[in-house]
PDB file of C-alpha atoms in Angstrom:
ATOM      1  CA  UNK A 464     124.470  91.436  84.727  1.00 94.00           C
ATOM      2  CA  UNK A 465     121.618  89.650  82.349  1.00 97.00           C
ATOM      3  CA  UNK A 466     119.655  92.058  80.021  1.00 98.00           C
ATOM      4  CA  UNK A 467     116.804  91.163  77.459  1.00 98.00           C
ATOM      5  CA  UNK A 468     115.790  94.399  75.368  1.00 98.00           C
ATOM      6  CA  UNK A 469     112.832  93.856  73.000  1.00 98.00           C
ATOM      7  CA  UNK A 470     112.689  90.331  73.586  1.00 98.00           C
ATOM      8  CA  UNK A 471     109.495  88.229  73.284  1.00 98.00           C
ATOM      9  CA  UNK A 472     108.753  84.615  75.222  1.00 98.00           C
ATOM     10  CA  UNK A 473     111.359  84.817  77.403  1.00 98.00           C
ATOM     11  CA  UNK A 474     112.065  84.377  80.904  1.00 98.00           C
ATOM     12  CA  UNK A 475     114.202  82.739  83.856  1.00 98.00           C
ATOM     13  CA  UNK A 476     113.214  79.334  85.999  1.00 98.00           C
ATOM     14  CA  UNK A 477     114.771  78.241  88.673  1.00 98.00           C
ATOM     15  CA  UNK A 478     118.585  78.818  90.056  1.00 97.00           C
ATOM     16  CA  UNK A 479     120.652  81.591  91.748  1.00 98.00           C
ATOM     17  CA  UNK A 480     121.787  84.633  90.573  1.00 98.00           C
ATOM     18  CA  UNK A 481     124.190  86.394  92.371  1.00 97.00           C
ATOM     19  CA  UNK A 482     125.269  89.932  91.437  1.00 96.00           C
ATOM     20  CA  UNK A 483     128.388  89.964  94.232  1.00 95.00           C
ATOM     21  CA  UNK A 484     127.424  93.577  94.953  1.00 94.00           C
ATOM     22  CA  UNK A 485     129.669  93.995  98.284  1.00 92.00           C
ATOM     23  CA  UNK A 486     133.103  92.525  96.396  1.00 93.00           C
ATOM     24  CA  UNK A 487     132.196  94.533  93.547  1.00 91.00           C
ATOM     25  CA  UNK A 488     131.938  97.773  95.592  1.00 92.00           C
ATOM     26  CA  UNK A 489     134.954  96.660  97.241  1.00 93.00           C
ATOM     27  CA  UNK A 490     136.823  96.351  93.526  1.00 93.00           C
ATOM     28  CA  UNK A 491     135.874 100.632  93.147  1.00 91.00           C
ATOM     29  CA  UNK A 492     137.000 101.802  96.475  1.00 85.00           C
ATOM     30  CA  UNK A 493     135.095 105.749  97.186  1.00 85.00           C
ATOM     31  CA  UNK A 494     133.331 106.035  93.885  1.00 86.00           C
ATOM     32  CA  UNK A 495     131.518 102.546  93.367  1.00 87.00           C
ATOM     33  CA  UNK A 496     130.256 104.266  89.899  1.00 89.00           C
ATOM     34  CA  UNK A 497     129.804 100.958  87.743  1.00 89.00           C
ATOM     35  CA  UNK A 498     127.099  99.698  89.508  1.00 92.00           C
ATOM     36  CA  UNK A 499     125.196  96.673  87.464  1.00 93.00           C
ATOM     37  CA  UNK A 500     121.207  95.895  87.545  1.00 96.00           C
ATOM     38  CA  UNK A 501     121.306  92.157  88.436  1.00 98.00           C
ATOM     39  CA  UNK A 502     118.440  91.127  86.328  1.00 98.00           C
ATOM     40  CA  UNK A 503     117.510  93.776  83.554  1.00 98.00           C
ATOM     41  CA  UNK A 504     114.196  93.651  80.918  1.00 98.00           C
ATOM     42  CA  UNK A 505     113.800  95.979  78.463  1.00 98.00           C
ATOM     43  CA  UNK A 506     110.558  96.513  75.790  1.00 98.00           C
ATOM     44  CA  UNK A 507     109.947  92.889  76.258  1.00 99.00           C
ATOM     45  CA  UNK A 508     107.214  90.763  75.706  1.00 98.00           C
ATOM     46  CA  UNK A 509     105.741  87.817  77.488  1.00 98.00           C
ATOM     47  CA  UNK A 510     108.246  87.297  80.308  1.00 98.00           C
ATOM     48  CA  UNK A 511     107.801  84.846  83.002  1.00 98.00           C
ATOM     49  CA  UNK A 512     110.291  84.911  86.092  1.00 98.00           C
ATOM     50  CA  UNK A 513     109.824  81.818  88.707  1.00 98.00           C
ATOM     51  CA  UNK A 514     111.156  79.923  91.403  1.00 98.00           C
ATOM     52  CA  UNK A 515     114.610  81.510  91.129  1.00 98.00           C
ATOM     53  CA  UNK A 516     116.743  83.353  94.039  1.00 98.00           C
ATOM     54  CA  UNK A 517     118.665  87.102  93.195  1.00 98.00           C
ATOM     55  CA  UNK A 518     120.951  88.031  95.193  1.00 97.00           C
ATOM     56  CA  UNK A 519     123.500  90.780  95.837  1.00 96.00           C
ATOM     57  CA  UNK A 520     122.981  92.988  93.232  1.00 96.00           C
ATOM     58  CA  UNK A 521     125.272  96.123  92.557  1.00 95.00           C
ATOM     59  CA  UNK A 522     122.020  98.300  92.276  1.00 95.00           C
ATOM     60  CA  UNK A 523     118.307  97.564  91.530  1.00 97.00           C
ATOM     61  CA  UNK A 524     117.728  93.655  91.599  1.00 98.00           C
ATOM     62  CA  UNK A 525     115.207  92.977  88.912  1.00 98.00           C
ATOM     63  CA  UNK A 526     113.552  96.107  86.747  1.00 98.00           C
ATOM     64  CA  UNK A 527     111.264  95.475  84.206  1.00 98.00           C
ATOM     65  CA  UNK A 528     111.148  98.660  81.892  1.00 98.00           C
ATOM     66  CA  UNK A 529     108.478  99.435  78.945  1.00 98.00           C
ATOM     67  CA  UNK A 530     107.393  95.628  79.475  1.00 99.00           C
ATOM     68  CA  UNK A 531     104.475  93.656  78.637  1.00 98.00           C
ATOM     69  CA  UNK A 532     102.708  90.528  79.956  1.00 98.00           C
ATOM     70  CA  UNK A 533     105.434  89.875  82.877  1.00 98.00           C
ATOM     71  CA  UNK A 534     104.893  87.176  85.493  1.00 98.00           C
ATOM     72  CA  UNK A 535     107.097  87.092  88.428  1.00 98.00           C
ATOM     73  CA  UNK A 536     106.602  84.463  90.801  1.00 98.00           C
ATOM     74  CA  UNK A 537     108.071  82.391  93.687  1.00 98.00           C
ATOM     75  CA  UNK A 538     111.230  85.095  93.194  1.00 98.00           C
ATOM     76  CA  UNK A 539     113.208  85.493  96.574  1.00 98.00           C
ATOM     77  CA  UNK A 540     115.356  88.567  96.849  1.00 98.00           C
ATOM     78  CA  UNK A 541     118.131  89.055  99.027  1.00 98.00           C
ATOM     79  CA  UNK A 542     119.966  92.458  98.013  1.00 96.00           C
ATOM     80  CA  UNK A 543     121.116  93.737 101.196  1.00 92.00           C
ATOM     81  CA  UNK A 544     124.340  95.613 101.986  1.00 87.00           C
ATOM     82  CA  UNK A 545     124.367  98.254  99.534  1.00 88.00           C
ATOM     83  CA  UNK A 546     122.257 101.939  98.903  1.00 84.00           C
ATOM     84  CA  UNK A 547     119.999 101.662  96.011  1.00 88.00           C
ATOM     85  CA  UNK A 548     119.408  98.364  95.993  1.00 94.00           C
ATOM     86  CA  UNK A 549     115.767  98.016  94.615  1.00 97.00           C
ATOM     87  CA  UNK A 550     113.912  94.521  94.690  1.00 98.00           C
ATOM     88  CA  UNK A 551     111.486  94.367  92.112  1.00 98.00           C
ATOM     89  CA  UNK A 552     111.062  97.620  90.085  1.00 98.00           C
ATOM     90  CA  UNK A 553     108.252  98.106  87.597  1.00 98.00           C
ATOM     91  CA  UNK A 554     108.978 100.985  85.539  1.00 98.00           C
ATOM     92  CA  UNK A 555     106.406 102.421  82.662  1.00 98.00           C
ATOM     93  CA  UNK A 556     105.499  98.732  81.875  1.00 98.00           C
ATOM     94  CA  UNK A 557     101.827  96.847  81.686  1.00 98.00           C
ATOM     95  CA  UNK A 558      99.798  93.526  82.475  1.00 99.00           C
ATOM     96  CA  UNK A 559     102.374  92.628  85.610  1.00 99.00           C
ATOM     97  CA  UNK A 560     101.372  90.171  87.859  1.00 98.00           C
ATOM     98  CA  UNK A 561     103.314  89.412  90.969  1.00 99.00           C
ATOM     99  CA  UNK A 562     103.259  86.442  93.146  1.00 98.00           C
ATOM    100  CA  UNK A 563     104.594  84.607  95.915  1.00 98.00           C
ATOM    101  CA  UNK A 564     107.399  86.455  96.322  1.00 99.00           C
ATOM    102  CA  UNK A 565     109.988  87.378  99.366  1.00 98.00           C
ATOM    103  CA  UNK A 566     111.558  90.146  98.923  1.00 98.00           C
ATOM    104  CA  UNK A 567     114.369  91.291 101.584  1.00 98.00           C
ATOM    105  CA  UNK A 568     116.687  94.703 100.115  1.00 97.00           C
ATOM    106  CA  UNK A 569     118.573  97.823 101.225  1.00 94.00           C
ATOM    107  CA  UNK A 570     115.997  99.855  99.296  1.00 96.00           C
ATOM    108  CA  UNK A 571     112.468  99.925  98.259  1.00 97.00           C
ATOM    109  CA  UNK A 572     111.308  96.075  97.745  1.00 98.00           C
ATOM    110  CA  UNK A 573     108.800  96.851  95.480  1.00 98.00           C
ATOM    111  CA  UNK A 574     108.088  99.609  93.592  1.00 98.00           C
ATOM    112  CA  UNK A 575     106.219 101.001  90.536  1.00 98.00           C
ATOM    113  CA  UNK A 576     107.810 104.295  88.898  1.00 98.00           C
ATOM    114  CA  UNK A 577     107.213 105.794  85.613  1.00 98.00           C
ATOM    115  CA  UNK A 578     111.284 107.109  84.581  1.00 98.00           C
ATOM    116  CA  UNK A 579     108.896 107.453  81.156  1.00 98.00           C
ATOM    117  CA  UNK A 580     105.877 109.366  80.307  1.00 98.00           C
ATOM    118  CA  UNK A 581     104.366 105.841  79.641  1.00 98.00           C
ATOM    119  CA  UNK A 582     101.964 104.635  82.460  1.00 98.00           C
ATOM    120  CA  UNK A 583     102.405 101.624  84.706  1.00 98.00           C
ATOM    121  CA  UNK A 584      99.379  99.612  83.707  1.00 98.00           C
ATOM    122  CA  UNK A 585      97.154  96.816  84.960  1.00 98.00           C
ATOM    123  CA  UNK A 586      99.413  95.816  87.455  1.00 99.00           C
ATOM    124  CA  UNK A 587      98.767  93.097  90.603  1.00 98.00           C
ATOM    125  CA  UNK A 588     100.511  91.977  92.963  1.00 98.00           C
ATOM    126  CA  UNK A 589      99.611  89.564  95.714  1.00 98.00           C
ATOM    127  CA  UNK A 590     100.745  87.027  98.470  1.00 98.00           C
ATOM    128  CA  UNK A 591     104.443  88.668  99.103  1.00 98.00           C
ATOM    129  CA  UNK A 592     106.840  89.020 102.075  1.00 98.00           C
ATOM    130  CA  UNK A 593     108.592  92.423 101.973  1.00 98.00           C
ATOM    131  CA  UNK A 594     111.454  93.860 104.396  1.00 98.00           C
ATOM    132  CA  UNK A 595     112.933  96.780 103.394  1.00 97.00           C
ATOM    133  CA  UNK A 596     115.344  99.316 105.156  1.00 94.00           C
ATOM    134  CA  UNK A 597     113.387 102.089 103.017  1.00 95.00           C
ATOM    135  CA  UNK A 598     109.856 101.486 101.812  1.00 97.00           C
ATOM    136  CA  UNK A 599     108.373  97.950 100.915  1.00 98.00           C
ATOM    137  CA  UNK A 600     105.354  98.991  98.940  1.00 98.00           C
ATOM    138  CA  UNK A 601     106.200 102.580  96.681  1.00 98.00           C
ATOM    139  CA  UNK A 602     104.532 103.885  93.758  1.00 98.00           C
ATOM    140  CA  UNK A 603     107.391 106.581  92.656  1.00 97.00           C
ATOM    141  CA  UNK A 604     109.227 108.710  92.824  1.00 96.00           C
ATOM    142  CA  UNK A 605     109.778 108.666  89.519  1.00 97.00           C
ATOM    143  CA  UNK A 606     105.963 109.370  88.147  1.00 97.00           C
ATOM    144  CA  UNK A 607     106.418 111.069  84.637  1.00 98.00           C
ATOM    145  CA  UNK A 608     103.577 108.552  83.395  1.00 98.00           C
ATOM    146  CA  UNK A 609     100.000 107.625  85.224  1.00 98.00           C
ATOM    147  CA  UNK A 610      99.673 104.743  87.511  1.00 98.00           C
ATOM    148  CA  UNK A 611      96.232 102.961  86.517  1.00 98.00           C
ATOM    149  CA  UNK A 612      94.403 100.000  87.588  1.00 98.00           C
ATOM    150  CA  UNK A 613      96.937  98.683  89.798  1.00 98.00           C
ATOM    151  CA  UNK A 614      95.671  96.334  92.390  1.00 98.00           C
ATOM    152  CA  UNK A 615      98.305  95.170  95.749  1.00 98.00           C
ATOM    153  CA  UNK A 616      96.969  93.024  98.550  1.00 98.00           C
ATOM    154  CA  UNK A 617      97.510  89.590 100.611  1.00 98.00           C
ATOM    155  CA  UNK A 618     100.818  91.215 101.513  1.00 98.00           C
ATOM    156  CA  UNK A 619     102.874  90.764 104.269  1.00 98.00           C
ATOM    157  CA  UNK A 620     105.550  93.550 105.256  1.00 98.00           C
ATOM    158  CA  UNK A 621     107.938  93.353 107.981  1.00 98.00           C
ATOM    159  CA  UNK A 622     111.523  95.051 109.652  1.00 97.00           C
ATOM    160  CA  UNK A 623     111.046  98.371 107.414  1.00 96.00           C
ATOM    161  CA  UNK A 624     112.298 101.384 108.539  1.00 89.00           C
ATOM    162  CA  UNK A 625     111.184 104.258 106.332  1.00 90.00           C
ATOM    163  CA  UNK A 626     107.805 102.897 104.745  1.00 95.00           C
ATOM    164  CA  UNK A 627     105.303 100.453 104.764  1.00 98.00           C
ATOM    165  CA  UNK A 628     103.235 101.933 101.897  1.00 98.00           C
ATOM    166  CA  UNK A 629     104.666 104.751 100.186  1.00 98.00           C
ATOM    167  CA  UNK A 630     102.862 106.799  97.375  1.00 97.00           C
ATOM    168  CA  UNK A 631     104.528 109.431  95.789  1.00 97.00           C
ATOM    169  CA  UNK A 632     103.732 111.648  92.519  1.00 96.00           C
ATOM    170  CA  UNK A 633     106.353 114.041  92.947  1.00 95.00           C
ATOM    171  CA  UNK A 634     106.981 114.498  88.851  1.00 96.00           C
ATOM    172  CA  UNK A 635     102.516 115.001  87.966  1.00 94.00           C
ATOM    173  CA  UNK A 636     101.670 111.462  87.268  1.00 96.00           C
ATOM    174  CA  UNK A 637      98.212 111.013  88.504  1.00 97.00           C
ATOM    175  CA  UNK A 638      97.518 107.430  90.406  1.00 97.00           C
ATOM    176  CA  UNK A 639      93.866 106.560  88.834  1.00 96.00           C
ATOM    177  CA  UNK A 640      92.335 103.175  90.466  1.00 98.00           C
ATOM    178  CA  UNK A 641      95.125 101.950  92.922  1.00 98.00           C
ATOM    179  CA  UNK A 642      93.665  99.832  95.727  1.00 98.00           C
ATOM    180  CA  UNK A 643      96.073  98.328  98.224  1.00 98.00           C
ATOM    181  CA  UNK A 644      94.301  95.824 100.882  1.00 98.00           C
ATOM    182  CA  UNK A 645      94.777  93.049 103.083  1.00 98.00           C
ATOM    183  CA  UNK A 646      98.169  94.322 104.424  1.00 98.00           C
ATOM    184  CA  UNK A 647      99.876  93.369 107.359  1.00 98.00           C
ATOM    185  CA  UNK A 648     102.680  95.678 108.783  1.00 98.00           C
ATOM    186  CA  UNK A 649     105.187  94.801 111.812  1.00 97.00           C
ATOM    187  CA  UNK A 650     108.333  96.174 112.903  1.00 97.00           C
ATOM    188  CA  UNK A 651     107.519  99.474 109.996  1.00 97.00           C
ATOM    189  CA  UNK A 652     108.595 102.744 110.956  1.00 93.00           C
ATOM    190  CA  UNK A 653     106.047 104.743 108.989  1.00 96.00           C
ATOM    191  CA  UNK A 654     103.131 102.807 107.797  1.00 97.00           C
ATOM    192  CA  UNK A 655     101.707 104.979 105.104  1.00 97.00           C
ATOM    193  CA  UNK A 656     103.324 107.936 103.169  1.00 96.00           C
ATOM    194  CA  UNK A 657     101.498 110.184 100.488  1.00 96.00           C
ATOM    195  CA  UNK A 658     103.286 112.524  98.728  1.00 94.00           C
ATOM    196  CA  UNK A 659     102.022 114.726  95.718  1.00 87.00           C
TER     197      UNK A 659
END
């Protein structure tokens, strides 16, 4: 629905975005095949995300791909409803921080992947909510690049039914200096999943 590609200084405060997954899906009947990103960054630069709400997205929520010096904080995510339906993917991109967030979605709530050969870099997350009906914290499955210095705690995660923490190099990335602490886990199927 919005898309910056190779975009510097830019960003979105404040307000709700929603992506009207379930009408949409309703629109397509059997094949729901157009399926829109809600919030979409591409090779950008410098991009700051706060205090806004995404909702309803017709696949991933917010996906930040080959991206640089991204901030993402206060964000609330309610994606629910529909299969795929990411929260906050990180894909191939460096210097991340994420904040303060709440994060509720039909898929993984957060999660790092690599669809490149690029790493996911310098990367920290802290102080979130997740609730996920697959995993809330995933590195993968997509790992064609390294995952490197990429630091998760202060989390809580909550109501997830296929895992808590999942880390997965199923494609040869190797994860190099990934600490995950302070992590609090009710109502979580599995807690922790490695897969390599």
């Amino acid at each position: 629905l919005i898309t910056a590609v190779d975009a510097k200084r830019v960003g979105i405060e404040g307000g709700v975005i929603d992506g009207q997954g379930s009408a949409l899906r309703a629109t397509q009947g059997k094949s729901f095949t157009v399926r829109p990103f809600l919030v979409r960054w591409v090779r950008c630069a410098d991009v700051a995300v706060r205090d806004v709400q995404l909702r309803n997205s017709g696949a991933w929520t917010m996906h930040f791909f080959q991206s640089t010096n991204v901030t993402a904080e206060r964000v609330t995510i309610r994606s629910l409803g529909l299969p795929n339906n990411d929260g906050i993917d990180i894909d191939s991109s460096e210097d991340v921080r994420v904040s303060d967030c709440d994060i509720d979605t039909g898929d993984d709530a957060l999660c790092l992947k690599t669809t490149s050969v690029l790493p996911c870099r310098n990367v920290n997350v802290t102080v979130c909510k997740l609730a996920s009906r697959c995993a809330a914290i995933k590195l993968g499955t997509e790992s064609l690049g390294d995952f490197e210095h990429i630091r998760i705690g202060l989390c809580q995660i909550h109501d997830t039914r296929l895992g808590g923490i999942k880390l997965f190099s199923v494609d040869g990335a190797q994860l190099h200096d990934v600490v995950i602490s302070d992590v609090t886990m009710d109502g979580v199927t599995v807690p922790i999943i490695v897969r390599l």
